[in-house]
Short mmCIF file of C-alpha atoms in Angstrom, two decimals:
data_model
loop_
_atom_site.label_atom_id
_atom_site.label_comp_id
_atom_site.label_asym_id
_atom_site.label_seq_id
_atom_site.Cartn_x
_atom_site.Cartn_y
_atom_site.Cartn_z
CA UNK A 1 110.40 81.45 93.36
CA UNK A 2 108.51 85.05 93.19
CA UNK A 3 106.78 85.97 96.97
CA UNK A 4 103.31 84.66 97.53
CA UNK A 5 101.22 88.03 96.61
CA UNK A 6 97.89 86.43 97.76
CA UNK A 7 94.74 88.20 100.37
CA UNK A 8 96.44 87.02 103.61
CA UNK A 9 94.12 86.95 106.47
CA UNK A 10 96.17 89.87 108.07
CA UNK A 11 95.43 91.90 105.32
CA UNK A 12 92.05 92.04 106.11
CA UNK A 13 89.12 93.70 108.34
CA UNK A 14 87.34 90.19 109.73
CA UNK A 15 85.38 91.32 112.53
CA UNK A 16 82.45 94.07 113.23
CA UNK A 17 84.68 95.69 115.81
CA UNK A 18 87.24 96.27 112.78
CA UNK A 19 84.58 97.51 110.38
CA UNK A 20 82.90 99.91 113.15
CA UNK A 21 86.14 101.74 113.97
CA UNK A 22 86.54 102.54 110.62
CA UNK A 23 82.93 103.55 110.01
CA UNK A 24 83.24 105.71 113.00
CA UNK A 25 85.94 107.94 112.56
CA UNK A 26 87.23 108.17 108.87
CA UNK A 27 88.34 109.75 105.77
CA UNK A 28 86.34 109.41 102.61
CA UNK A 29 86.64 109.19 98.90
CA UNK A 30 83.83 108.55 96.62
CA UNK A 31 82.86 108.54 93.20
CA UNK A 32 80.00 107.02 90.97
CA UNK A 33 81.40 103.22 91.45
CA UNK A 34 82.78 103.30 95.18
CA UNK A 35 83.07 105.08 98.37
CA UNK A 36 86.09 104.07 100.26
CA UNK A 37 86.73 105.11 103.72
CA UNK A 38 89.95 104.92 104.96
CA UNK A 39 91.25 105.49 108.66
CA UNK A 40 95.20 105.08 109.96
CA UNK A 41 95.82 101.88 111.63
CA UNK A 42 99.06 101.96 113.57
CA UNK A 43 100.39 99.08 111.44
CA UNK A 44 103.02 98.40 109.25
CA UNK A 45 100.61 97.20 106.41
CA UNK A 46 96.92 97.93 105.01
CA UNK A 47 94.26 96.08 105.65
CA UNK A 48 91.21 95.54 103.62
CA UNK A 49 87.19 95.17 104.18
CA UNK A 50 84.57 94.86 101.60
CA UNK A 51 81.04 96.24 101.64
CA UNK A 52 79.25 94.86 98.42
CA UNK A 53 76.06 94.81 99.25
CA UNK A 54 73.51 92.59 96.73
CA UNK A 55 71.59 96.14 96.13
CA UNK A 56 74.59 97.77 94.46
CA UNK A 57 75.95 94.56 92.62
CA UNK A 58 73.14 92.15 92.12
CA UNK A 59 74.11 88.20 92.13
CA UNK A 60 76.53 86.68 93.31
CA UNK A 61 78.52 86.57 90.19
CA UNK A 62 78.33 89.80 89.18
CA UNK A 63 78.96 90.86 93.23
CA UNK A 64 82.08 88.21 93.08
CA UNK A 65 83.56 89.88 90.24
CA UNK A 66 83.19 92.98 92.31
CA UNK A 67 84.92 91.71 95.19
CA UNK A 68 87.51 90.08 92.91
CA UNK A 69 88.78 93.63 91.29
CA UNK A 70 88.71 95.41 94.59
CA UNK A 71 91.48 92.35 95.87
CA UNK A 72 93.18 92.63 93.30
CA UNK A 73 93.34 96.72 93.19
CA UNK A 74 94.08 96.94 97.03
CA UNK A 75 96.98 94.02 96.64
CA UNK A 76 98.78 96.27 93.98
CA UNK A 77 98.82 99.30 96.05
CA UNK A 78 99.01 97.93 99.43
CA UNK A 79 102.60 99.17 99.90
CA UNK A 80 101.70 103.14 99.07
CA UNK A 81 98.94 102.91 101.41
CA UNK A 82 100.37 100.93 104.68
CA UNK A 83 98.92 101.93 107.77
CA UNK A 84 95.94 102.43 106.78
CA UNK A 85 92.18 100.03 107.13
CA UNK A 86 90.24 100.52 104.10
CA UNK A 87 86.66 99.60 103.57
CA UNK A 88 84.89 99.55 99.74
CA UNK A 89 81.45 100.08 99.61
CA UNK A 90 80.17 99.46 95.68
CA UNK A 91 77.50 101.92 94.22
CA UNK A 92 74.64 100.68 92.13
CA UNK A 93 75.62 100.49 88.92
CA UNK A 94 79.03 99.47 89.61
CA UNK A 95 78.75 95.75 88.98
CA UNK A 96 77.93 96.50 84.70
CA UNK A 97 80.80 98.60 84.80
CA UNK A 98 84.03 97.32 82.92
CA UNK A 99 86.88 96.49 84.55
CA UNK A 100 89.67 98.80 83.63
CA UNK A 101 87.27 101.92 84.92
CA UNK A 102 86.64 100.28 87.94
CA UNK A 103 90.28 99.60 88.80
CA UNK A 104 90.93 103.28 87.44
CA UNK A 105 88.61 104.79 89.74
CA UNK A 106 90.19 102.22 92.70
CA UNK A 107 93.78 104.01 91.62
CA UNK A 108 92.04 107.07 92.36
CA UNK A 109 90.69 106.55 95.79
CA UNK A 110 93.61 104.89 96.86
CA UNK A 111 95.68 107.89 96.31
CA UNK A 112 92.90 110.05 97.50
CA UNK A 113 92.78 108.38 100.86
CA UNK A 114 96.43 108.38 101.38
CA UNK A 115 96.93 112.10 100.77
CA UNK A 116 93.62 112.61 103.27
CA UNK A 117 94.85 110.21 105.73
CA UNK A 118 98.52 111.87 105.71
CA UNK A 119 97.41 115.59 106.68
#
């Protein structure tokens, strides 16, 4: 039976203290859909935080979707960006986006923040 590839709770920023360190000291990426700040974590595996505020994606389905692609973008690419917390802010505009540019542009960042986040 394949490995469970799921959103494991250590895979993820769950408290403000989390969010504010990477807020506070980072390295950014950003394009028309996201910005993604990024920031080493001293672990042997990313972790993940989302940011989608109601301004940038609307509803909650549209916002869900959102969240949704992110997951499933950062679970991918999780291995070439260990040690690193990652938080996604959306951009208005973002949510009536299609799906393969949005996970496109995620590919980008990811590598973006890597390369930053390695110097």
């Amino acid at each position: 039976m394949p490995k469970k590839q799921g959103f494991l709770r250590r895979a993820r920023l769950v408290n403000g203290d989390q969010f504010n360190r990477v807020f506070q000291r980072n390295q950014r990426s950003r394009d028309q859909y996201f910005v993604v700040l990024a920031r080493s974590n001293h672990l042997p595996y990313a972790r993940l935080g989302l940011a989608i505020s109601r301004k940038a994606a609307g509803d909650a389905v549209p916002r869900n979707r959102l969240k949704r692609l992110v997951r499933e973008s950062f679970r991918k690419t999780q291995t070439d960006i260990a040690g690193l917390d990652c938080v996604v802010m959306a951009r208005p505009g973002a949510a009536q986006c299609h799906g393969t540019v949005l996970l496109k542009s995620l590919d980008n960042h990811w590598a973006q923040v890597a390369r930053k986040c390695e110097a």
